[in-house]
Tab-separated table of C-alpha atoms and ligand atoms in Angstrom:
chain	number	residue	atom	x	y	z
A	1	MET	CA	0.000	0.000	0.000
A	2	LYS	CA	1.221	3.445	-0.905
A	3	SER	CA	-0.227	6.641	0.424
A	4	ARG	CA	0.449	10.143	-0.721
A	5	ILE	CA	0.430	12.746	1.997
A	6	ALA	CA	0.785	16.472	1.420
A	7	ILE	CA	2.940	18.010	4.139
A	8	LEU	CA	2.155	21.669	4.733
A	9	PRO	CA	4.084	22.845	7.803
A	10	GLY	CA	3.003	26.506	7.382
A	11	ASP	CA	4.180	29.240	9.738
A	12	GLY	CA	5.320	29.864	13.300
A	13	ILE	CA	5.592	26.646	15.286
A	14	GLY	CA	4.034	24.682	12.384
A	15	PRO	CA	7.375	23.389	11.004
A	16	GLU	CA	8.618	22.365	14.467
A	17	VAL	CA	5.567	20.325	15.404
A	18	MET	CA	5.420	18.879	11.891
A	19	ASN	CA	8.946	17.486	12.358
A	20	GLU	CA	7.740	15.469	15.323
A	21	ALA	CA	4.701	14.230	13.409
A	22	LEU	CA	6.988	13.006	10.642
A	23	LYS	CA	9.083	11.042	13.142
A	24	VAL	CA	5.931	9.248	14.225
A	25	LEU	CA	4.902	8.535	10.630
A	26	ASP	CA	8.368	7.145	9.890
A	27	ILE	CA	7.946	4.569	12.621
A	28	ILE	CA	4.455	3.659	11.431
A	29	SER	CA	5.864	3.196	7.951
A	30	GLN	CA	8.783	1.046	9.134
A	31	LYS	CA	6.582	-1.141	11.301
A	32	SER	CA	3.558	-1.522	9.053
A	33	GLY	CA	5.359	-1.659	5.705
A	34	ILE	CA	3.125	1.078	4.313
A	35	LYS	CA	5.055	3.497	2.202
A	36	PHE	CA	4.074	7.091	2.647
A	37	ASP	CA	4.966	9.466	-0.154
A	38	PHE	CA	5.445	12.899	1.290
A	39	GLU	CA	5.341	16.043	-0.759
A	40	LYS	CA	5.991	19.323	0.990
A	41	GLY	CA	4.264	22.563	0.104
A	42	LEU	CA	4.263	26.143	1.299
A	43	VAL	CA	1.166	27.793	2.692
A	44	GLY	CA	0.517	30.991	4.655
A	45	ALA	CA	3.153	33.641	5.345
A	46	SER	CA	5.952	31.374	4.120
A	47	ALA	CA	4.133	31.007	0.782
A	48	ILE	CA	3.565	34.774	0.540
A	49	ASP	CA	7.314	35.297	1.025
A	50	GLU	CA	8.126	32.825	-1.756
A	51	TYR	CA	5.263	33.206	-4.253
A	52	GLY	CA	3.404	36.364	-3.252
A	53	GLU	CA	0.268	34.398	-2.343
A	54	PRO	CA	-0.727	32.260	0.648
A	55	PHE	CA	-2.132	29.221	-1.232
A	56	PRO	CA	-0.078	29.108	-4.444
A	57	ASP	CA	-0.784	26.846	-7.442
A	58	GLN	CA	2.208	24.681	-6.535
A	59	THR	CA	0.633	23.816	-3.185
A	60	ARG	CA	-2.808	23.418	-4.719
A	61	SER	CA	-1.526	20.786	-7.140
A	62	ILE	CA	0.301	18.928	-4.346
A	63	CYS	CA	-3.020	18.774	-2.477
A	64	ASP	CA	-4.856	17.615	-5.604
A	65	LYS	CA	-2.510	14.651	-5.978
A	66	SER	CA	-2.651	13.591	-2.329
A	67	ASP	CA	-4.736	11.096	-0.371
A	68	ALA	CA	-4.573	13.227	2.786
A	69	ILE	CA	-3.088	16.513	3.955
A	70	LEU	CA	-1.171	17.184	7.134
A	71	PHE	CA	-1.111	20.829	8.023
A	72	GLY	CA	0.784	22.655	10.785
A	73	ALA	CA	-0.339	26.220	11.384
A	74	ILE	CA	-0.757	29.564	9.676
A	75	GLY	CA	-0.254	33.186	10.703
A	76	ASP	CA	2.358	35.861	11.228
A	77	PRO	CA	2.101	38.894	13.542
A	78	LYS	CA	3.471	41.248	10.907
A	79	TYR	CA	0.117	40.877	9.103
A	80	ASP	CA	-2.025	40.987	12.280
A	81	ASN	CA	-0.789	44.479	13.047
A	82	ASP	CA	-1.378	45.747	9.544
A	83	PRO	CA	-5.129	46.195	8.987
A	84	LYS	CA	-4.428	47.380	5.434
A	85	ALA	CA	-2.440	44.320	4.347
A	86	LYS	CA	-3.560	43.295	0.827
A	87	VAL	CA	-2.853	39.646	1.377
A	88	ARG	CA	-2.931	37.610	4.599
A	89	PRO	CA	-1.563	34.203	5.586
A	90	GLU	CA	-4.964	33.144	6.963
A	91	ASP	CA	-6.482	33.654	3.508
A	92	GLY	CA	-4.375	30.671	2.436
A	93	LEU	CA	-6.049	28.413	4.960
A	94	LEU	CA	-9.514	29.705	4.082
A	95	GLU	CA	-8.849	29.287	0.350
A	96	MET	CA	-7.566	25.793	0.936
A	97	ARG	CA	-10.651	24.841	2.979
A	98	LYS	CA	-12.952	26.267	0.308
A	99	TYR	CA	-11.045	24.840	-2.661
A	100	LEU	CA	-10.941	21.324	-1.172
A	101	GLU	CA	-14.511	21.675	0.149
A	102	LEU	CA	-13.468	20.729	3.669
A	103	PHE	CA	-16.889	21.465	5.053
A	104	ALA	CA	-16.721	19.668	8.399
A	105	ASN	CA	-14.099	20.357	11.001
A	106	ILE	CA	-14.091	17.674	13.672
A	107	ARG	CA	-12.479	18.636	16.970
A	108	PRO	CA	-12.500	16.054	19.771
A	109	VAL	CA	-12.169	17.400	23.298
A	110	LYS	CA	-11.304	15.031	26.094
A	111	THR	CA	-9.494	15.194	29.378
A	112	TYR	CA	-6.376	13.187	30.042
A	113	GLU	CA	-6.346	11.984	33.631
A	114	ALA	CA	-2.642	12.915	33.870
A	115	LEU	CA	-3.513	16.530	33.033
A	116	VAL	CA	-6.591	17.223	35.152
A	117	ASP	CA	-4.519	19.115	37.715
A	118	PHE	CA	-2.999	21.355	35.055
A	119	SER	CA	-6.274	22.831	33.875
A	120	PRO	CA	-7.332	26.082	35.570
A	121	ILE	CA	-10.766	24.460	35.969
A	122	LYS	CA	-11.476	22.251	38.989
A	123	LYS	CA	-10.706	18.568	38.598
A	124	ASN	CA	-14.168	17.333	39.568
A	125	ILE	CA	-15.718	19.471	36.833
A	126	ILE	CA	-13.479	18.390	33.962
A	127	SER	CA	-12.475	14.835	34.850
A	128	GLY	CA	-14.116	12.423	32.400
A	129	THR	CA	-15.007	15.050	29.789
A	130	ASN	CA	-15.299	13.574	26.316
A	131	PHE	CA	-17.097	15.393	23.522
A	132	VAL	CA	-16.554	16.243	19.907
A	133	VAL	CA	-17.299	19.469	18.077
A	134	PHE	CA	-18.511	19.422	14.470
A	135	ARG	CA	-17.714	22.898	13.218
A	136	GLU	CA	-18.995	23.939	9.788
A	137	LEU	CA	-15.907	25.128	7.929
A	138	THR	CA	-16.659	26.546	4.497
A	139	GLY	CA	-19.616	28.858	5.046
A	140	GLY	CA	-21.002	31.541	7.312
A	141	ILE	CA	-19.423	34.872	8.106
A	142	TYR	CA	-15.933	33.637	7.184
A	143	PHE	CA	-16.920	33.364	3.545
A	144	GLY	CA	-19.777	35.845	3.121
A	145	GLU	CA	-19.508	39.096	1.251
A	146	LYS	CA	-17.347	41.589	3.082
A	147	GLY	CA	-15.984	45.035	2.451
A	148	ILE	CA	-14.947	48.445	3.656
A	149	SER	CA	-15.977	51.846	2.383
A	150	ASP	CA	-13.444	53.944	0.473
A	151	ASP	CA	-13.070	56.381	3.350
A	152	ARG	CA	-12.608	53.424	5.735
A	153	SER	CA	-15.418	54.612	7.994
A	154	ASN	CA	-17.635	51.578	7.501
A	155	ALA	CA	-17.034	47.852	7.092
A	156	PHE	CA	-19.259	44.811	6.848
A	157	ASP	CA	-19.158	41.007	6.910
A	158	THR	CA	-22.124	38.949	5.813
A	159	CYS	CA	-23.180	35.674	7.372
A	160	SER	CA	-25.105	33.424	5.035
A	161	TYR	CA	-25.925	29.705	4.976
A	162	HIS	CA	-27.575	27.539	2.372
A	163	ILE	CA	-29.673	24.632	3.565
A	164	ASN	CA	-27.339	22.171	1.779
A	165	GLU	CA	-24.352	23.457	3.755
A	166	ILE	CA	-26.224	22.823	6.988
A	167	GLU	CA	-27.547	19.442	5.952
A	168	ARG	CA	-24.291	17.802	4.922
A	169	ILE	CA	-22.449	18.500	8.183
A	170	SER	CA	-25.559	17.764	10.263
A	171	HIS	CA	-25.761	14.251	8.826
A	172	LEU	CA	-22.116	13.653	9.758
A	173	ALA	CA	-22.711	14.916	13.286
A	174	PHE	CA	-25.850	12.800	13.770
A	175	LYS	CA	-24.035	9.685	12.511
A	176	GLU	CA	-21.217	10.345	14.952
A	177	ALA	CA	-23.735	10.808	17.779
A	178	GLN	CA	-25.208	7.414	16.935
A	179	LYS	CA	-21.771	5.856	17.451
A	180	ARG	CA	-21.274	7.702	20.738
A	181	ASN	CA	-23.689	8.594	23.550
A	182	LYS	CA	-26.497	9.612	21.180
A	183	LYS	CA	-26.678	13.228	22.334
A	184	LEU	CA	-26.385	16.115	19.932
A	185	THR	CA	-26.309	19.775	20.951
A	186	LEU	CA	-26.770	22.446	18.330
A	187	ILE	CA	-25.080	25.708	19.306
A	188	ASP	CA	-26.497	28.795	17.646
A	189	LYS	CA	-27.889	32.275	18.272
A	190	ALA	CA	-31.415	31.607	17.065
A	191	ASN	CA	-32.833	34.335	19.308
A	192	VAL	CA	-31.080	36.917	17.128
A	193	LEU	CA	-29.730	35.530	13.840
A	194	ALA	CA	-31.708	34.406	10.785
A	195	THR	CA	-28.981	31.929	9.818
A	196	SER	CA	-29.245	30.328	13.254
A	197	ARG	CA	-33.002	29.969	12.864
A	198	LEU	CA	-32.391	28.128	9.588
A	199	TRP	CA	-29.870	25.865	11.344
A	200	ARG	CA	-32.511	25.005	13.987
A	201	GLU	CA	-35.165	24.267	11.391
A	202	VAL	CA	-32.860	22.054	9.329
A	203	VAL	CA	-31.469	20.195	12.330
A	204	GLN	CA	-34.975	19.609	13.716
A	205	ASN	CA	-36.039	18.132	10.369
A	206	ILE	CA	-32.946	15.956	10.013
A	207	SER	CA	-33.327	14.671	13.552
A	208	LYS	CA	-36.418	12.727	12.418
A	209	ASN	CA	-34.035	10.407	10.540
A	210	TYR	CA	-32.088	9.728	13.717
A	211	PRO	CA	-34.760	8.933	16.327
A	212	ASP	CA	-32.194	7.348	18.659
A	213	VAL	CA	-30.317	10.657	19.010
A	214	THR	CA	-31.491	13.186	21.602
A	215	VAL	CA	-31.200	16.724	20.239
A	216	SER	CA	-31.014	19.929	22.199
A	217	SER	CA	-30.003	23.466	21.299
A	218	LEU	CA	-28.199	26.151	23.210
A	219	PHE	CA	-27.559	29.790	22.462
A	220	VAL	CA	-23.867	30.322	21.991
A	221	ASP	CA	-23.458	32.717	24.926
A	222	ASN	CA	-25.091	30.260	27.296
A	223	ALA	CA	-23.196	27.358	25.721
A	224	SER	CA	-19.834	29.010	26.262
A	225	MET	CA	-20.634	29.147	29.954
A	226	LYS	CA	-21.882	25.538	30.100
A	227	ILE	CA	-18.789	24.224	28.317
A	228	ILE	CA	-16.751	25.446	31.259
A	229	THR	CA	-19.193	24.747	34.093
A	230	SER	CA	-20.494	21.342	32.942
A	231	PRO	CA	-18.377	19.997	30.087
A	232	LYS	CA	-19.399	16.416	30.860
A	233	ASP	CA	-22.948	17.165	29.681
A	234	PHE	CA	-21.807	17.302	26.060
A	235	ASP	CA	-21.408	14.464	23.585
A	236	VAL	CA	-21.589	15.816	20.032
A	237	ILE	CA	-21.726	19.567	19.466
A	238	LEU	CA	-22.833	20.829	16.077
A	239	THR	CA	-22.270	24.465	15.188
A	240	GLU	CA	-21.565	26.998	12.480
A	241	ASN	CA	-18.151	28.261	11.465
A	242	MET	CA	-17.366	31.182	13.753
A	243	PHE	CA	-19.077	29.839	16.873
A	244	GLY	CA	-17.093	26.626	16.369
A	245	ASP	CA	-13.845	28.546	16.099
A	246	ILE	CA	-14.471	30.334	19.376
A	247	ILE	CA	-15.863	27.523	21.499
A	248	THR	CA	-13.087	25.079	20.550
A	249	ASP	CA	-10.365	27.435	21.777
A	250	GLU	CA	-12.435	27.800	24.926
A	251	ALA	CA	-12.887	24.032	25.236
A	252	SER	CA	-9.138	23.455	24.968
A	253	VAL	CA	-8.775	24.919	28.471
A	254	ILE	CA	-10.508	21.776	29.745
A	255	THR	CA	-7.728	19.560	28.396
A	256	GLY	CA	-5.037	21.624	30.126
A	257	SER	CA	-3.580	23.178	26.994
A	258	LEU	CA	-4.466	24.409	23.519
A	259	GLY	CA	-1.463	22.309	22.469
A	260	MET	CA	-3.438	19.095	23.018
A	261	LEU	CA	-6.266	19.429	20.493
A	262	PRO	CA	-6.063	17.773	17.074
A	263	SER	CA	-8.629	18.149	14.320
A	264	ALA	CA	-9.792	16.660	11.060
A	265	SER	CA	-11.280	18.748	8.279
A	266	VAL	CA	-13.358	16.466	6.163
A	267	GLY	CA	-14.629	17.001	2.647
A	268	HIS	CA	-16.136	14.883	-0.102
A	269	ASN	CA	-12.821	13.533	-1.359
A	270	ILE	CA	-9.809	14.527	0.657
A	271	SER	CA	-9.361	15.344	4.328
A	272	LEU	CA	-6.909	17.624	6.088
A	273	TYR	CA	-5.530	17.115	9.584
A	274	GLU	CA	-4.245	19.920	11.765
A	275	PRO	CA	-3.745	20.888	15.388
A	276	ILE	CA	-6.161	23.638	16.409
A	277	HIS	CA	-3.522	25.754	18.175
A	278	GLY	CA	-2.388	28.058	15.403
A	279	SER	CA	1.076	29.410	14.657
A	280	TYR	CA	1.981	30.728	18.160
A	281	PRO	CA	4.717	33.019	16.765
A	282	GLN	CA	6.082	33.943	20.212
A	283	ALA	CA	7.234	30.344	20.616
A	284	ALA	CA	8.516	29.776	17.073
A	285	GLY	CA	12.128	28.651	16.827
A	286	LYS	CA	12.478	28.140	20.575
A	287	GLY	CA	11.832	24.407	20.632
A	288	ILE	CA	9.120	24.782	23.273
A	289	ALA	CA	5.959	24.095	21.271
A	290	ASN	CA	3.772	21.181	22.304
A	291	PRO	CA	3.883	18.588	19.487
A	292	MET	CA	1.021	16.477	20.885
A	293	ALA	CA	-1.881	18.075	18.994
A	294	MET	CA	0.042	17.618	15.742
A	295	ILE	CA	0.910	14.003	16.600
A	296	LEU	CA	-2.708	13.323	17.565
A	297	SER	CA	-3.723	14.817	14.213
A	298	VAL	CA	-1.576	12.118	12.583
A	299	SER	CA	-3.507	9.573	14.615
A	300	MET	CA	-6.790	11.026	13.312
A	301	MET	CA	-5.426	10.895	9.771
A	302	LEU	CA	-4.446	7.242	10.054
A	303	SER	CA	-7.888	6.209	11.264
A	304	HIS	CA	-10.068	8.499	9.115
A	305	SER	CA	-8.166	8.531	5.826
A	306	PHE	CA	-6.294	5.208	5.842
A	307	ASN	CA	-8.377	3.037	8.164
A	308	LEU	CA	-5.232	2.170	10.156
A	309	LEU	CA	-7.145	1.838	13.412
A	310	ARG	CA	-4.506	-0.042	15.374
A	311	GLU	CA	-1.761	2.404	14.421
A	312	SER	CA	-3.990	5.313	15.295
A	313	GLU	CA	-4.706	3.854	18.703
A	314	LEU	CA	-1.030	3.105	19.361
A	315	ILE	CA	-0.181	6.751	18.749
A	316	GLU	CA	-2.858	7.833	21.201
A	317	ARG	CA	-1.539	5.408	23.773
A	318	SER	CA	2.022	6.677	23.295
A	319	VAL	CA	0.865	10.253	23.883
A	320	ASP	CA	-1.052	9.103	26.936
A	321	GLU	CA	2.059	7.369	28.285
A	322	ALA	CA	4.104	10.539	27.764
A	323	LEU	CA	1.547	12.469	29.802
A	324	GLN	CA	1.500	9.879	32.554
A	325	ASN	CA	5.293	10.071	32.743
A	326	SER	CA	5.197	13.894	32.816
A	327	ILE	CA	7.022	14.165	29.512
A	328	VAL	CA	5.388	17.452	28.619
A	329	THR	CA	6.231	20.878	27.231
A	330	VAL	CA	6.097	24.187	29.088
A	331	ASP	CA	2.490	25.022	28.137
A	332	ILE	CA	1.435	22.156	30.404
A	333	ASN	CA	3.973	22.287	33.190
A	334	LYS	CA	5.779	25.556	33.954
A	335	GLU	CA	8.242	23.973	36.406
A	336	ASN	CA	9.189	20.662	34.858
A	337	ASN	CA	9.159	20.485	31.108
A	338	PHE	CA	10.948	19.202	28.028
A	339	SER	CA	11.629	20.495	24.538
A	340	THR	CA	9.447	19.861	21.490
A	341	SER	CA	11.879	17.348	20.018
A	342	TYR	CA	12.452	15.583	23.333
A	343	VAL	CA	8.712	15.021	23.722
A	344	GLY	CA	8.452	13.924	20.074
A	345	ASP	CA	11.353	11.474	20.459
A	346	TRP	CA	9.904	10.076	23.657
A	347	ILE	CA	6.523	9.447	22.024
A	348	THR	CA	8.234	7.924	18.984
A	349	ASN	CA	10.294	5.558	21.154
A	350	LYS	CA	7.208	4.580	23.109
A	351	LEU	CA	5.454	3.826	19.846
A	352	VAL	CA	8.286	1.481	18.829
A	353	GLU	CA	7.955	-0.255	22.181
A	354	LEU	CA	4.172	-0.637	22.020
A	355	TYR	CA	4.018	-1.755	18.407
B	1	LIG	C1	-8.694	27.730	13.444
B	1	LIG	C2	-7.990	29.041	13.267
B	1	LIG	C3	-8.364	29.631	11.915
B	1	LIG	C4	-9.857	29.867	11.906
B	1	LIG	C5	-7.603	30.920	11.542
B	1	LIG	C6	-6.110	30.729	11.573
B	1	LIG	C7	-8.053	31.476	10.218
B	1	LIG	O1	-8.260	29.903	14.308
B	1	LIG	O2	-8.494	26.825	12.620
B	1	LIG	O3	-9.447	27.594	14.410
B	1	LIG	O4	-10.317	30.899	12.386
B	1	LIG	O5	-10.576	29.011	11.417
B	2	LIG	MG1	-9.393	29.021	15.863
């Protein structure tokens, strides 16, 4: 078996965490006999530097030829502080999501027993949390019409959703709920937004096809409180693009660090796997970034795109072992911590041992 994987390290800490992910994939390849063909591409600020655009044709064609995409992170502060920048690294990620039709972003949130004391939230509240967020990824306010007046006194962003965009991700979320604890929570702002009211209507209709799944809805402001006060109440969360972006950063606090959360962005043909943490430019080049979310994204890739369930589980167990042995980076433990590559090597060695 041969599998082509596009490697897009991106910006900031992306290349560093990607290195560790590649170590893990090397071991999987050696042990399983599967040959992975890697092709590297530039995306984000690094692509702007080289080609003048954040998702250049070269990278697009690498993605087109691949069976799956591993992506690090995107973003550079020099663009964040320039509201007039003509081109932005983040546009590369958005273009890529749209071009590949990666409409469902799946973000699992669970606590690791070894980390419950590192979260700022009380142990009894977070211990045993296990839910997954289905975030719509190619619609809503991210992709609606936007603009600014010539005199820069007025700007607008439009949020719009077509019923088809809501339906396709809803079906995925309901199917996942059926495999889990059969609870689905729609997060919206239906007391204010027309798009949210459409989401409610569509989800209520679809729910008739999944009678075994209990559906509830929460307004996003209330939900963001409940995620922190009673995270164990959630099983599958379904939500639109921007609400999903915000609540998943919030939910990462439960796990102890933003550096722990992997994600899969699923489309009709190809899927992309990325940590949710972003480029974290302050840490870039220092060897302190947490590689676990990236490594866990590899695990998601192996199970979702290549059906390598055992390998995927072994990676998760290796990460778990690292946590239990306090082999963690500074984001998790301020006093006792290890470098990015040390943690990556440790997990890789553990994987060899468990295989
Ligand atoms: C994420 C990120 C992106 C998003 C940014 C980098 C455009 O925050 O994947 O959550 O907002 O979707
Ligand atoms: Mg985000």
